[in-house]
Short mmCIF file of C-alpha atoms in Angstrom, two decimals:
data_model
loop_
_atom_site.label_atom_id
_atom_site.label_comp_id
_atom_site.label_asym_id
_atom_site.label_seq_id
_atom_site.Cartn_x
_atom_site.Cartn_y
_atom_site.Cartn_z
CA MET A 1 -54.94 19.69 18.87
CA SER A 2 -52.73 21.67 21.27
CA ASN A 3 -53.24 25.02 19.47
CA THR A 4 -57.00 24.45 19.38
CA LEU A 5 -57.12 23.74 23.13
CA ILE A 6 -54.99 26.74 24.03
CA ASN A 7 -56.94 29.07 21.73
CA SER A 8 -60.22 27.87 23.19
CA ILE A 9 -58.98 28.61 26.69
CA LEU A 10 -57.74 32.06 25.69
CA SER A 11 -61.08 32.85 24.06
CA ILE A 12 -63.17 32.06 27.15
CA PRO A 13 -65.47 34.98 27.90
CA THR A 14 -64.42 36.95 30.94
CA SER A 15 -67.96 36.84 32.27
CA LEU A 16 -67.72 33.07 33.01
CA SER A 17 -67.80 32.15 36.68
CA LEU A 18 -65.01 30.24 38.43
CA THR A 19 -67.19 27.11 38.42
CA GLN A 20 -67.53 27.31 34.66
CA LEU A 21 -63.73 27.79 34.28
CA ILE A 22 -62.80 24.67 36.25
CA PRO A 23 -63.33 22.16 33.38
CA TYR A 24 -61.11 24.27 31.10
CA LEU A 25 -58.40 24.53 33.77
CA ILE A 26 -58.52 20.78 34.41
CA CYS A 27 -58.16 20.11 30.68
CA PHE A 28 -55.24 22.52 30.47
CA ILE A 29 -53.47 20.91 33.46
CA LEU A 30 -54.02 17.43 32.05
CA PHE A 31 -52.62 18.62 28.74
CA LEU A 32 -49.47 19.93 30.47
CA LEU A 33 -49.07 16.64 32.33
CA LEU A 34 -49.41 14.74 29.08
CA LEU A 35 -46.70 16.92 27.53
CA GLU A 36 -44.45 16.20 30.53
CA GLN A 37 -44.89 12.43 30.10
CA ILE A 38 -44.25 12.67 26.34
CA SER A 39 -41.09 14.73 26.98
CA TYR A 40 -39.82 12.14 29.51
CA LEU A 41 -40.48 9.20 27.18
CA ASN A 42 -38.87 11.04 24.27
CA LYS A 43 -35.69 11.55 26.33
CA LYS A 44 -35.76 8.03 27.72
CA ARG A 45 -36.28 6.35 24.34
CA PHE A 46 -35.17 2.69 24.53
CA ILE A 47 -33.07 2.77 27.71
CA PRO A 48 -34.31 0.97 30.87
CA GLY A 49 -36.37 3.03 33.32
CA PRO A 50 -39.94 3.55 34.56
CA SER A 51 -42.47 3.98 31.76
CA LEU A 52 -44.66 6.41 33.73
CA VAL A 53 -43.60 8.98 36.35
CA LEU A 54 -45.52 11.23 38.72
CA PRO A 55 -45.97 14.79 37.41
CA PHE A 56 -43.11 17.17 38.29
CA ILE A 57 -41.83 15.31 41.37
CA GLY A 58 -41.24 12.08 39.44
CA ASN A 59 -39.72 9.50 41.80
CA ALA A 60 -38.36 12.02 44.31
CA ILE A 61 -40.51 10.62 47.14
CA PRO A 62 -39.09 7.06 46.85
CA LEU A 63 -35.59 8.59 46.64
CA VAL A 64 -36.00 10.60 49.84
CA ARG A 65 -37.84 7.78 51.65
CA ASP A 66 -35.29 5.06 50.84
CA PRO A 67 -32.26 6.19 48.81
CA THR A 68 -30.64 2.74 48.98
CA LYS A 69 -33.65 1.01 47.44
CA PHE A 70 -33.97 3.72 44.79
CA TRP A 71 -30.35 3.46 43.59
CA ASP A 72 -30.38 -0.34 43.82
CA LEU A 73 -33.35 -0.30 41.44
CA GLN A 74 -31.47 2.01 39.05
CA SER A 75 -28.50 -0.38 39.18
CA THR A 76 -30.76 -3.36 38.47
CA LEU A 77 -32.30 -1.54 35.51
CA ALA A 78 -28.83 -0.61 34.20
CA LYS A 79 -27.75 -4.28 34.44
CA SER A 80 -30.87 -5.47 32.64
CA THR A 81 -29.40 -4.66 29.21
CA PRO A 82 -25.83 -4.47 27.81
CA LEU A 83 -26.13 -0.66 27.73
CA GLY A 84 -24.85 -0.16 31.30
CA PHE A 85 -27.12 2.79 32.15
CA SER A 86 -30.75 3.57 33.03
CA ALA A 87 -33.18 6.50 33.31
CA ASN A 88 -35.59 8.10 35.79
CA TYR A 89 -37.23 11.45 36.58
CA LEU A 90 -36.75 13.69 39.66
CA ILE A 91 -38.22 17.15 40.44
CA GLY A 92 -38.72 18.07 36.80
CA ASN A 93 -35.31 16.66 35.82
CA PHE A 94 -34.59 13.71 33.55
CA ILE A 95 -31.77 11.62 35.09
CA VAL A 96 -29.35 9.03 33.73
CA PHE A 97 -27.67 6.51 36.06
CA ILE A 98 -24.38 5.04 34.73
CA ARG A 99 -22.85 1.82 36.06
CA ASP A 100 -20.46 1.09 33.16
CA THR A 101 -16.90 2.18 34.05
CA GLU A 102 -15.88 3.38 30.59
CA LEU A 103 -19.04 5.44 30.21
CA SER A 104 -18.40 6.98 33.65
CA HIS A 105 -14.90 7.95 32.49
CA LYS A 106 -16.45 9.51 29.42
CA VAL A 107 -18.50 11.79 31.67
CA PHE A 108 -15.61 12.59 34.06
CA SER A 109 -13.25 13.49 31.22
CA ASN A 110 -15.78 15.78 29.50
CA VAL A 111 -16.36 18.36 32.21
CA LYS A 112 -16.37 21.49 30.05
CA PRO A 113 -18.79 24.26 29.06
CA ASN A 114 -20.25 22.40 26.06
CA ALA A 115 -20.47 18.92 27.64
CA PHE A 116 -20.93 18.17 31.37
CA HIS A 117 -20.93 20.42 34.42
CA LEU A 118 -20.03 18.84 37.78
CA VAL A 119 -22.68 19.71 40.37
CA GLY A 120 -21.63 17.53 43.35
CA HIS A 121 -25.24 17.41 44.57
CA PRO A 122 -28.50 17.37 42.58
CA PHE A 123 -29.47 20.75 44.05
CA GLY A 124 -25.90 21.90 44.66
CA LYS A 125 -25.96 25.33 43.04
CA LYS A 126 -28.94 26.34 45.16
CA LEU A 127 -27.18 25.08 48.27
CA PHE A 128 -23.51 25.99 47.68
CA GLY A 129 -23.97 29.00 45.42
CA GLU A 130 -22.70 29.46 41.86
CA HIS A 131 -19.09 30.38 42.62
CA ASN A 132 -17.06 27.58 44.08
CA LEU A 133 -14.49 24.96 43.17
CA ILE A 134 -17.09 22.33 42.21
CA TYR A 135 -18.47 24.37 39.31
CA MET A 136 -15.21 25.65 37.85
CA MET A 137 -13.80 24.25 34.63
CA GLY A 138 -11.23 24.92 31.96
CA GLN A 139 -8.23 27.17 32.54
CA GLU A 140 -9.79 28.90 35.55
CA HIS A 141 -10.14 25.52 37.28
CA LYS A 142 -6.55 24.53 36.38
CA ASN A 143 -5.21 27.81 37.76
CA LEU A 144 -6.99 27.33 41.08
CA ARG A 145 -5.86 23.70 41.42
CA ARG A 146 -2.28 24.85 40.80
CA ARG A 147 -2.61 27.16 43.81
CA ILE A 148 -4.02 24.34 45.94
CA VAL A 149 -1.15 21.89 45.28
CA PRO A 150 1.15 23.38 48.01
CA ASN A 151 -1.50 22.35 50.58
CA PHE A 152 -0.66 18.68 49.99
CA THR A 153 3.13 18.52 49.71
CA PRO A 154 4.96 15.91 51.87
CA LYS A 155 5.88 18.65 54.35
CA ALA A 156 2.27 19.83 54.62
CA LEU A 157 0.91 16.28 54.94
CA SER A 158 3.44 15.58 57.70
CA THR A 159 2.16 18.61 59.63
CA TYR A 160 -1.43 17.42 59.25
CA THR A 161 -0.47 13.88 60.33
CA SER A 162 0.56 15.14 63.75
CA LEU A 163 -2.66 17.11 64.22
CA GLN A 164 -4.77 14.17 63.05
CA GLN A 165 -3.27 11.77 65.59
CA ILE A 166 -3.72 14.17 68.49
CA ILE A 167 -7.43 14.55 67.74
CA ILE A 168 -7.98 10.85 66.95
CA LEU A 169 -6.46 9.90 70.33
CA LYS A 170 -8.60 12.44 72.20
CA HIS A 171 -11.80 11.09 70.64
CA LEU A 172 -10.96 7.39 70.93
CA LYS A 173 -10.44 7.83 74.66
CA SER A 174 -13.82 9.56 74.97
CA TRP A 175 -15.52 6.79 72.94
CA VAL A 176 -14.31 4.14 75.39
CA GLU A 177 -15.51 6.26 78.33
CA LYS A 178 -18.94 6.66 76.71
CA ALA A 179 -19.26 2.92 76.03
CA ARG A 180 -18.68 1.71 79.62
CA GLY A 181 -19.23 -1.90 78.60
CA ASN A 182 -22.30 -1.17 76.47
CA SER A 183 -22.52 -1.02 72.69
CA ILE A 184 -22.71 2.48 71.20
CA PRO A 185 -23.33 3.76 67.65
CA ILE A 186 -20.22 5.62 66.50
CA ARG A 187 -21.43 7.41 63.35
CA VAL A 188 -22.13 10.72 65.09
CA LEU A 189 -18.99 10.30 67.23
CA ALA A 190 -16.86 9.71 64.12
CA ARG A 191 -18.48 12.67 62.39
CA ASP A 192 -17.69 14.93 65.36
CA MET A 193 -14.10 13.65 65.42
CA ASN A 194 -13.72 14.36 61.72
CA LEU A 195 -15.27 17.79 62.01
CA GLU A 196 -12.76 18.71 64.74
CA THR A 197 -9.97 17.20 62.64
CA SER A 198 -10.99 19.22 59.58
CA GLN A 199 -11.31 22.41 61.61
CA THR A 200 -7.90 21.91 63.20
CA VAL A 201 -6.06 20.77 60.07
CA PHE A 202 -7.59 23.43 57.83
CA VAL A 203 -7.73 26.52 60.08
CA GLY A 204 -6.64 25.25 63.52
CA PRO A 205 -5.32 28.21 65.52
CA TYR A 206 -7.76 30.70 63.95
CA LEU A 207 -10.98 29.10 65.20
CA GLY A 208 -11.67 29.73 68.88
CA LEU A 209 -13.89 27.62 71.15
CA LYS A 210 -17.08 29.68 70.62
CA ALA A 211 -16.44 29.88 66.89
CA ARG A 212 -16.06 26.08 66.80
CA GLU A 213 -19.39 25.63 68.61
CA ARG A 214 -21.15 27.91 66.10
CA PHE A 215 -19.33 26.14 63.28
CA GLU A 216 -20.57 22.73 64.46
CA ARG A 217 -24.17 23.97 64.78
CA ASP A 218 -24.10 25.38 61.28
CA TYR A 219 -22.52 22.26 59.84
CA PHE A 220 -25.27 20.18 61.45
CA LEU A 221 -27.91 22.38 59.76
CA PHE A 222 -26.07 21.99 56.46
CA ASN A 223 -25.96 18.20 56.82
CA VAL A 224 -29.70 17.99 57.51
CA GLY A 225 -30.51 20.15 54.49
CA LEU A 226 -28.42 17.97 52.16
CA MET A 227 -30.99 15.19 52.31
CA LYS A 228 -34.09 17.40 51.91
CA LEU A 229 -35.98 18.55 48.83
CA PRO A 230 -34.94 22.05 47.63
CA PHE A 231 -37.90 23.99 49.02
CA ASP A 232 -36.19 27.32 49.72
CA PHE A 233 -38.74 28.92 52.05
CA PRO A 234 -38.19 30.42 55.52
CA GLY A 235 -38.05 27.73 58.20
CA THR A 236 -37.41 24.83 55.82
CA SER A 237 -34.38 22.59 56.32
CA PHE A 238 -33.07 23.51 52.88
CA ARG A 239 -33.21 27.27 53.62
CA ASN A 240 -31.54 26.71 57.00
CA ALA A 241 -28.79 24.74 55.26
CA ARG A 242 -28.25 27.42 52.61
CA LEU A 243 -27.94 30.16 55.24
CA ALA A 244 -25.61 27.95 57.27
CA VAL A 245 -23.31 27.56 54.24
CA ASP A 246 -23.08 31.37 53.98
CA ARG A 247 -22.14 31.65 57.66
CA LEU A 248 -19.60 28.81 57.45
CA ALA A 249 -17.90 30.35 54.42
CA GLY A 250 -17.86 33.72 56.22
CA THR A 251 -16.17 32.17 59.27
CA LEU A 252 -13.55 30.53 57.05
CA ALA A 253 -12.97 33.87 55.29
CA THR A 254 -12.19 35.44 58.68
CA CYS A 255 -9.71 32.62 59.37
CA THR A 256 -8.11 33.31 55.99
CA ALA A 257 -7.52 36.95 56.91
CA MET A 258 -5.86 35.90 60.18
CA SER A 259 -3.64 33.41 58.37
CA LYS A 260 -2.57 36.05 55.86
CA ALA A 261 -1.49 38.33 58.70
CA LYS A 262 0.60 35.51 60.19
CA MET A 263 2.18 34.48 56.89
CA GLU A 264 3.08 38.09 56.09
CA LYS A 265 5.40 37.83 59.10
CA HIS A 266 6.99 34.72 57.48
CA GLU A 267 6.08 32.48 60.42
CA GLU A 268 6.10 28.69 60.10
CA PRO A 269 2.83 27.20 58.74
CA SER A 270 0.83 25.22 61.29
CA CYS A 271 -2.28 24.24 59.27
CA LEU A 272 -3.56 23.95 55.71
CA ILE A 273 -4.63 27.58 55.30
CA ASP A 274 -1.12 28.67 56.31
CA PHE A 275 0.48 26.59 53.55
CA TRP A 276 -2.06 28.04 51.12
CA MET A 277 -1.55 31.64 52.26
CA GLN A 278 2.23 31.28 52.19
CA ASP A 279 2.12 31.08 48.39
CA THR A 280 -0.81 33.50 48.09
CA ILE A 281 1.06 36.19 50.02
CA ARG A 282 4.05 35.72 47.70
CA GLU A 283 1.79 36.16 44.64
CA ILE A 284 0.16 39.27 46.13
CA GLU A 285 3.56 40.81 46.90
CA GLU A 286 4.83 40.03 43.38
CA SER A 287 1.70 41.62 41.91
CA LYS A 288 2.29 44.81 43.90
CA VAL A 289 5.93 45.02 42.76
CA ASN A 290 4.86 44.56 39.13
CA GLY A 291 2.01 47.04 39.45
CA VAL A 292 -0.56 44.35 38.67
CA THR A 293 -3.98 44.10 40.26
CA THR A 294 -4.62 41.56 43.00
CA PRO A 295 -4.07 38.02 41.64
CA PRO A 296 -7.15 35.82 41.14
CA PHE A 297 -8.41 33.45 43.86
CA SER A 298 -6.78 35.51 46.60
CA THR A 299 -9.59 37.42 48.36
CA ASN A 300 -10.66 36.22 51.79
CA ALA A 301 -14.24 35.60 50.68
CA GLU A 302 -13.14 33.47 47.69
CA ILE A 303 -10.78 31.36 49.76
CA GLY A 304 -13.37 30.97 52.52
CA GLY A 305 -15.73 29.47 49.95
CA TYR A 306 -13.05 27.11 48.63
CA LEU A 307 -12.21 26.02 52.18
CA PHE A 308 -15.84 25.10 52.69
CA ASP A 309 -15.64 22.95 49.56
CA PHE A 310 -12.64 21.17 51.13
CA LEU A 311 -14.56 20.70 54.37
CA PHE A 312 -17.57 19.25 52.58
CA ALA A 313 -15.35 16.89 50.56
CA ALA A 314 -13.38 15.71 53.61
CA GLN A 315 -16.00 15.55 56.32
CA ASP A 316 -18.76 13.09 55.46
CA ALA A 317 -16.69 10.99 53.05
CA SER A 318 -14.10 10.41 55.75
CA THR A 319 -16.76 9.50 58.33
CA SER A 320 -18.19 6.91 55.96
CA SER A 321 -14.77 5.30 55.42
CA LEU A 322 -14.00 5.10 59.16
CA LEU A 323 -17.30 3.34 59.87
CA TRP A 324 -16.83 0.81 57.08
CA ALA A 325 -13.25 0.20 58.25
CA VAL A 326 -14.54 -0.77 61.71
CA THR A 327 -17.33 -2.90 60.21
CA LEU A 328 -15.10 -4.74 57.75
CA LEU A 329 -12.25 -5.33 60.22
CA ASP A 330 -14.73 -6.82 62.68
CA SER A 331 -16.15 -9.18 60.04
CA HIS A 332 -12.67 -10.15 58.78
CA PRO A 333 -10.65 -11.06 61.93
CA GLU A 334 -7.76 -12.43 59.85
CA VAL A 335 -7.32 -8.95 58.30
CA LEU A 336 -7.54 -7.32 61.73
CA ASP A 337 -4.83 -9.64 63.08
CA LYS A 338 -2.48 -8.76 60.21
CA VAL A 339 -3.07 -5.03 60.72
CA ARG A 340 -2.32 -5.26 64.44
CA GLU A 341 0.79 -7.32 63.79
CA GLU A 342 2.14 -4.83 61.25
CA VAL A 343 1.39 -1.72 63.33
CA ALA A 344 2.95 -3.27 66.46
CA ARG A 345 6.12 -3.98 64.49
CA ILE A 346 6.41 -0.33 63.43
CA TRP A 347 4.86 1.75 66.25
CA SER A 348 4.04 1.25 69.91
CA PRO A 349 1.56 3.30 71.98
CA GLU A 350 3.95 2.95 74.92
CA SER A 351 6.56 4.96 72.98
CA ASP A 352 4.52 8.15 73.60
CA THR A 353 5.57 9.31 70.15
CA LEU A 354 3.52 10.26 67.14
CA ILE A 355 3.49 7.99 64.12
CA THR A 356 5.91 9.61 61.67
CA ALA A 357 5.40 10.04 57.95
CA GLU A 358 8.10 7.40 57.39
CA GLN A 359 6.38 4.90 59.69
CA LEU A 360 3.09 5.57 57.94
CA ARG A 361 4.68 4.66 54.61
CA GLU A 362 6.03 1.43 56.14
CA MET A 363 2.50 0.29 57.03
CA LYS A 364 1.93 -1.17 53.57
CA TYR A 365 -0.65 -3.76 54.56
CA THR A 366 -2.63 -1.21 56.60
CA GLN A 367 -2.56 1.11 53.60
CA ALA A 368 -3.83 -1.76 51.44
CA VAL A 369 -6.68 -2.26 53.92
CA ALA A 370 -7.56 1.44 53.72
CA ARG A 371 -7.63 1.34 49.92
CA GLU A 372 -9.76 -1.81 49.94
CA VAL A 373 -12.24 -0.20 52.37
CA ILE A 374 -12.60 2.70 49.94
CA ARG A 375 -12.94 0.39 46.94
CA TYR A 376 -15.45 -1.89 48.64
CA ARG A 377 -17.51 0.99 50.06
CA PRO A 378 -16.69 4.23 48.18
CA PRO A 379 -18.20 7.01 50.34
CA ALA A 380 -19.44 9.25 47.51
CA THR A 381 -21.09 6.51 45.52
CA LEU A 382 -22.53 8.91 42.91
CA VAL A 383 -21.06 12.06 41.34
CA PRO A 384 -23.84 14.16 39.74
CA HIS A 385 -23.17 16.08 36.50
CA ILE A 386 -25.51 18.12 34.30
CA ALA A 387 -25.44 17.83 30.52
CA ALA A 388 -24.93 21.36 29.12
CA GLU A 389 -25.69 20.12 25.61
CA ASP A 390 -26.91 16.91 23.99
CA PHE A 391 -24.01 14.48 24.50
CA PRO A 392 -23.43 11.25 22.51
CA LEU A 393 -22.88 8.74 25.31
CA THR A 394 -22.93 5.77 22.93
CA GLU A 395 -23.38 5.35 19.19
CA SER A 396 -27.10 4.77 19.70
CA TYR A 397 -27.95 7.13 22.57
CA SER A 398 -27.32 10.82 23.33
CA ILE A 399 -27.91 12.23 26.80
CA PRO A 400 -30.35 15.15 26.34
CA LYS A 401 -29.40 18.67 27.34
CA GLY A 402 -30.31 19.46 30.96
CA ALA A 403 -30.27 15.83 32.13
CA ILE A 404 -28.62 15.07 35.48
CA VAL A 405 -26.11 12.26 35.01
CA PHE A 406 -24.97 10.01 37.87
CA PRO A 407 -21.75 8.04 37.19
CA SER A 408 -21.55 5.40 39.95
CA ALA A 409 -18.21 4.91 41.72
CA LEU A 410 -19.76 2.03 43.69
CA GLU A 411 -20.76 0.12 40.56
CA SER A 412 -17.30 0.60 39.00
CA SER A 413 -15.65 -0.76 42.15
CA PHE A 414 -17.31 -4.13 41.51
CA GLN A 415 -16.15 -4.42 37.92
CA GLY A 416 -12.80 -5.69 36.69
CA PHE A 417 -11.20 -6.56 40.03
CA THR A 418 -10.51 -10.21 40.90
CA GLU A 419 -13.52 -11.51 42.87
CA PRO A 420 -14.77 -7.93 43.36
CA ASP A 421 -17.50 -8.96 45.83
CA ARG A 422 -14.84 -10.17 48.28
CA PHE A 423 -13.14 -7.83 50.78
CA ASP A 424 -9.50 -8.58 49.97
CA PRO A 425 -6.77 -6.04 50.89
CA ASP A 426 -4.10 -8.26 49.29
CA ARG A 427 -5.37 -7.15 45.88
CA PHE A 428 -3.42 -3.91 46.54
CA SER A 429 -0.18 -5.71 47.44
CA ASP A 430 3.06 -5.23 45.50
CA GLU A 431 2.64 -8.74 44.12
CA ARG A 432 -0.90 -8.39 42.74
CA GLN A 433 -1.02 -4.62 42.05
CA GLU A 434 -4.70 -4.57 41.20
CA ASP A 435 -4.68 -0.86 41.97
CA GLN A 436 -2.64 -0.46 38.77
CA ILE A 437 -4.17 -3.25 36.67
CA PHE A 438 -7.73 -2.12 37.37
CA LYS A 439 -6.96 1.54 37.98
CA ARG A 440 -9.80 2.72 35.74
CA ASN A 441 -12.33 0.90 37.92
CA PHE A 442 -11.13 2.63 41.10
CA LEU A 443 -13.27 5.77 40.93
CA ALA A 444 -13.70 6.51 44.64
CA PHE A 445 -11.70 9.75 44.20
CA GLY A 446 -13.23 10.53 40.81
CA ALA A 447 -11.32 10.94 37.55
CA GLY A 448 -10.54 13.58 34.97
CA PRO A 449 -9.96 17.28 35.73
CA HIS A 450 -11.97 17.20 38.98
CA GLN A 451 -10.25 14.18 40.53
CA CYS A 452 -9.94 14.69 44.30
CA VAL A 453 -6.86 16.82 45.00
CA GLY A 454 -6.77 15.76 48.67
CA GLN A 455 -6.85 11.99 48.23
CA ARG A 456 -3.44 11.46 49.84
CA TYR A 457 -4.65 13.38 52.91
CA ALA A 458 -7.84 11.31 53.04
CA LEU A 459 -5.92 8.01 52.79
CA ASN A 460 -3.47 9.12 55.49
CA HIS A 461 -6.37 9.91 57.80
CA LEU A 462 -7.93 6.51 57.27
CA VAL A 463 -4.62 4.66 57.75
CA LEU A 464 -3.88 6.60 60.95
CA PHE A 465 -7.34 5.87 62.31
CA ILE A 466 -7.07 2.15 61.53
CA ALA A 467 -3.59 1.93 63.07
CA MET A 468 -4.57 3.75 66.27
CA PHE A 469 -8.07 2.30 66.65
CA THR A 470 -6.89 -1.31 66.31
CA SER A 471 -3.85 -0.76 68.57
CA LEU A 472 -5.56 1.16 71.37
CA ILE A 473 -9.03 -0.41 71.43
CA ASP A 474 -10.65 -3.84 71.51
CA PHE A 475 -13.93 -3.70 69.64
CA LYS A 476 -16.78 -5.96 68.63
CA ARG A 477 -19.80 -5.14 66.47
CA ASP A 478 -23.20 -5.42 68.14
CA ARG A 479 -24.61 -7.37 65.23
CA THR A 480 -28.33 -7.38 64.42
CA ASP A 481 -30.21 -8.38 61.26
CA GLY A 482 -29.40 -5.96 58.44
CA CYS A 483 -26.97 -3.89 60.53
CA ASP A 484 -24.43 -3.74 57.70
CA GLU A 485 -26.90 -2.76 54.99
CA ILE A 486 -26.05 0.46 53.17
CA VAL A 487 -27.91 3.67 53.99
CA TYR A 488 -27.31 7.18 52.60
CA VAL A 489 -26.71 9.99 55.15
CA PRO A 490 -25.78 11.53 52.58
CA THR A 491 -22.64 9.40 52.08
CA ILE A 492 -23.08 5.68 52.76
CA CYS A 493 -22.78 4.06 56.18
CA PRO A 494 -23.94 0.88 57.96
CA LYS A 495 -27.67 0.85 58.69
CA ASP A 496 -27.18 0.67 62.49
CA ASP A 497 -24.71 3.62 62.51
CA CYS A 498 -21.96 1.09 63.28
CA ARG A 499 -22.92 0.03 66.82
CA VAL A 500 -19.91 -1.46 68.65
CA PHE A 501 -18.68 -2.61 72.06
CA LEU A 502 -15.43 -0.78 72.93
CA SER A 503 -12.81 -1.30 75.62
CA LYS A 504 -9.25 -0.19 76.24
CA ARG A 505 -6.71 -2.58 74.69
CA CYS A 506 -3.33 -0.97 75.44
CA THR A 507 -1.77 -0.79 78.90
CA GLU A 508 -1.59 3.00 78.75
CA TYR A 509 -2.76 5.45 76.14
CA PRO A 510 0.11 7.31 74.46
CA SER A 511 0.87 10.75 75.84
CA PHE A 512 1.43 12.90 72.75
CA HIS A 513 2.98 16.28 73.22
CA GLY A 514 0.25 18.89 72.77
CA VAL A 515 -2.78 16.66 73.40
CA GLN A 516 -4.19 18.96 76.03
CA GLU A 517 -3.77 22.23 74.13
CA HIS A 518 -5.38 20.82 70.98
CA GLY A 519 -8.17 19.24 72.98
CA ASN A 520 -9.33 22.58 74.40
#
């Protein structure tokens, strides 16, 4: 049938008018649409998912219009059978949503050329470019991660802790001033605080005021483009985002060059790029002595791209966690009281001293709260991968080549744990140790070769924020119907952008050394 139709179209006399061609073209288009539906159903087979999908775009419109509803439906479909996964179709791509923890681990542990490729975002390669940390695998990926490890040693983390507190204090004070007795949404405020924190911790002294302003504009364009369809035409949000990524990576490459110059003088590191360049400079010098070419992963452009990957990983995920921390502490006053009691026992704002790394380790309950926030509301709920080849997910079903696979960290967080639907920081106590017992279900930082290398930094930031926010500020959520429902922006946050009343709680704000210079 198909060959006959195609041959008949090819044999149409050239003298036919456009009007006479239209029926043939309509038949041909309908034939292609039929093939698309057959291909989708053949890939879907017996797994739960819509039986019919719109041509090419599939269910992309419902996804963009209401991501929460879309993924909730996929979760419901995945729960409808013992399989633990479901199917759908987006922009010409067959997708598989996975809620089962063990199947998610199977995907995470098989990131390799002939299995799954991590993409980080459904249209990530178009947005981030082909050459970055997200898409690396095998020995090349291991070699780069080995070079990144010095960025997160105890000494490095201690340096970042000081910078984090200085910026957190600056922004908390401004939040209270903005509130003036009224409720304010803090999502954008938290995002701005985290962007300044990331800039300062990663490349602090190398990014001047004007460069920071340009950086923030470009990051805003990038954020907008993340949630748009990948129409890469001039003037579209996606094109603006892609160009912004190029500029951001270029700015970070310039910062890398400046850090190299400083580290060549053997000065003390003051930010993440300095710790990174300290070891890179040593490798470059050793290569020169041995007459070897420049070591891999050491050019300014390469490192600028990797720094952007760090920024992307740290920025929006951290904002999500801070908002949920405020929301959950407000709705669980008994947890808030215990946090304030512990922090007051260890650190006082009136001391005018920074919280030390040792004091941070002593805040065991506050750390448990931070971990429970991340379990209960993992920021990156989904981690997209692409199947490079047909992959046997179960004995009865193989994921087809080219499918986009979405292991769900959110779904795993509500499996295994004792009363998983309850916000309960005590599950991470030394007595219960659910973080060890149900370790495989805690996928907020991923698993396998691409597990988040900066998770200790991220946890420190959340613990510091909780400790300082609860000690320095009295807060109360401005609660309305549905305000705590999940929305994707692109990580998850409360539907009302976490609207709160804020007022000063402490007698005097602490006066950290260096607040003014870092605030400029």
